[in-house]
Amino acid sequence: MSNQYVQVAVNVPQVNNLFDYHLPNELLGQVQPGCLVVVPFGNQRVQGIVLTLSDVASISQTRDVEALLDPHPVLTPAQMKLAQRLAQETLTSPAACLSLMVPAGLTQLADTLYSLVDAESQPVQSFSPIQQRLISLLERRGGSLRGRQIEAALPRQHWQAAARALVQAGKLTRQPVLPPPGVHARTTRMVNLAGSPQQIQAYLDKPAASAAAQRRQRMLSFLIKEPWPVEASWVYAAAGGGSLADLTTLAEAGLVNLSESEIWRDPLEKMDYQPHHPPPLTGAQQNILTQINQVLNRSAQSQPVKPYLLHGVTGSGKTEIYLQAAAETLKTGRQVIILVPEISLTPQTVRRFMARFPGQVGLVHSQLSPGERYDTWRRARAGLISVVVGARSALFTPFADPGLVVIDECHENTYYQDDLPPYYNALSAAEWYTQANHALLLLGSATPPIDLFERVKQGDFGLLSLPDRVLAHRESVERQLKDLGQNGVLNPAEGEAATLPLPPVKLVDMREELKTGNRSMFSRALKEALSETLSAGQQAVLFLNRRGSATYVFCRECGYVLRCPRCDLPLTYHSDEGGSLRCHSCAYRRQMPKTCPACGSRQIRQYGAGTEKVEAEVLELFPQARTLRWDYESTRTKGAHDLLLSHFLNRHADILIGTQMLAKGLDMPMVTLVGVVLADVGLNLPDYRAAERTFQLLMQVSGRAGRSPLGGRVVLQTFQPDHYAIQAAAAYDFEGFKKRELDYRRNMLYPPFARLARLEYRSQSAAEAESAAGRLADKLNDWIRQGQHNASQLIGPAPCFFSKVNGYYRWQIILRSPDPAAILRGRSLEGWRVQLDPLSVL
């Protein structure tokens, strides 16, 4: 029999090549492209994903594939195409891109196991402090730990050199290991009757000589009523106790059967929802849906279709378009992926899809347990669900034939992965993925990225527009008004599909407030609006894109500012944490000092305002108001987003105070007032998208008001009322902002009129970071000259805006070019973080 060879992408960091292996006889016919396997790699055993099968190898000698970890492929053919495209476009290894598509815990990296040696050796006191800490850690943790476990326990302590010295001294041993997959199918013990009715009755009639015998009789009495196998835990509960020993005794007597059954870990299992039928559409919605359905029909026939941008104002009914487009897709036997930008949005969105498609919806986001994500992934692979709602990673759900991918709030930065490689934009990845599947990509937003309009202009995207708000929530608002003893009939003459105006915006110049003697963070207009809203029994949202009680701590005697020792960023004061100071970058904490660390003065105070300070001032002005705070601190636990939102929607609070999470598409029908405490936050950052981000944020948070027949209003406070981004947001002038911003970027050669690559170097030595940046800049200039990339240029090298983070100094170079990847591809960039088309250059 001739050999069969496979090409494998090994799961080893920094390895970009593919490697040939051959299949042993026992795996012939079992391995397919997309399968997860174990292969030898040097002196290690590593995981890898099979990309192709072949009868010939590219090298003369190949090694065996050692094991097949899953009998079914873990990737679809379209996913493998997407991974290869991602690797090419992001200048990342294929294995790193493939790992995005396999659930956490299933893939494992090779590691090194370090173990203490019991044999006598030199005393611990003779070792260095870091070596002593390493020995002490191993002693406390059972004598052996993997390298990644040590790194988690001793971060940034250069323990690797200490471990090598200890190995040479005979104090430690080390050996390569490949941890087994960390997730598995979950099973439960099942029980059903096995004996004949006569046997069962005879056992029940027999006098019970002990408590155990009585308990077993109760178990049989319960099982008589159950026609199907039931979980053992139910049997124990019905019998008032018991254990596996009782069931084993009954099984040995031939009275019951014991078996194992797989159970799905479904995060939606206990989520409540009300089945819902499609509402009437406005004329504009119906026209758009007709166009979308025509595109979906073409895509179902495997015809290539271009993506579409759905530009609709806040509250214009974009979600209903998504729902009805999803229904049309499901009719053709294809599947649907719905991406939302933030975990906080998933409960509200997933309820709407569950109400329309009960039993067909799965959920994917980072706060789920590995088991929940693994089971959702397996159910999608097996065809047991047809719709997935989730954050960025939901794009990689292994559907057999996805026909529709929706990216809601497509302007959000959270769609760009910038924390670890591969650094990619989910919008671009979704475009490549839908091309591979002949599927429709639908991007929706009230404030789309302005560079997308250049794609529309070039014919790459279609454009759909919803310029008017839809009248919604009439019934729910009527019920809540009746509960308050108010008139419960709203616009009875209007149809359900009538439209609403956008809420008016009052722009308040806080400089004028100061001139009149108002030093509060709330203008007179906002105080008055809050008072009226509370008196009417309605709800308000207060937005400030800062956390904490004070944004920095400052000595009025010498000017010293307390900074994080690892990040060099000002520490934020949190009054609800016992007056502690915290770094919002690396989580460093310390207590508020009583005197200045620099000069010893007691004139050290907190300045600035965050969400905690806003809440405190609200309660001082309106002691009867019930407040909720929605920021990172209040939503760190699993389920916190859903709990906070449900509390507010069920009117357990009058005022919701929060950061940018509030601007992400939430639908709150009783909110009639939005107050933007300070619109200028982030406006003056040295980033080419600062004005666009501010405009988008203000437009989005303003859109939380007036989404029901109650109407609404917005009070926008600012110290820069003449800035064009704030003027445009206050007037809902998207076209005016887009024109001015595109003119600015055209003149400055910023995207979409050029492409950027951001190259960042990090070091614990400031001098090393600067030196490395200078060396690479020289190389880049040489590569530009050698390749005659005459339209390319460098910005920098320079320290990053946040020049020190988590103990590392950061320097960056911005490469501006029509095609920066062409300059960088194939170059040695070890130690550099390379981001193509970054959404921020900070």
Short mmCIF file of N, CA and C in Angstrom, two decimals, residues 5 57-62:
data_model
loop_
_atom_site.label_atom_id
_atom_site.label_comp_id
_atom_site.label_asym_id
_atom_site.label_seq_id
_atom_site.Cartn_x
_atom_site.Cartn_y
_atom_site.Cartn_z
N TYR A 5 0.25 11.11 2.57
CA TYR A 5 0.91 12.19 3.28
C TYR A 5 -0.09 13.31 3.60
N ALA A 57 5.15 13.51 -0.97
CA ALA A 57 5.62 14.48 0.02
C ALA A 57 6.68 15.36 -0.61
N SER A 58 6.86 16.54 -0.02
CA SER A 58 7.84 17.48 -0.57
C SER A 58 9.25 17.18 -0.06
N ILE A 59 9.38 16.25 0.90
CA ILE A 59 10.69 15.87 1.41
C ILE A 59 10.81 14.35 1.36
N SER A 60 12.04 13.85 1.42
CA SER A 60 12.26 12.40 1.26
C SER A 60 11.89 11.59 2.49
N GLN A 61 12.08 12.14 3.68
CA GLN A 61 11.79 11.40 4.90
C GLN A 61 10.76 12.17 5.73
N THR A 62 9.69 11.48 6.08
CA THR A 62 8.64 12.10 6.88
C THR A 62 8.41 11.28 8.15
#
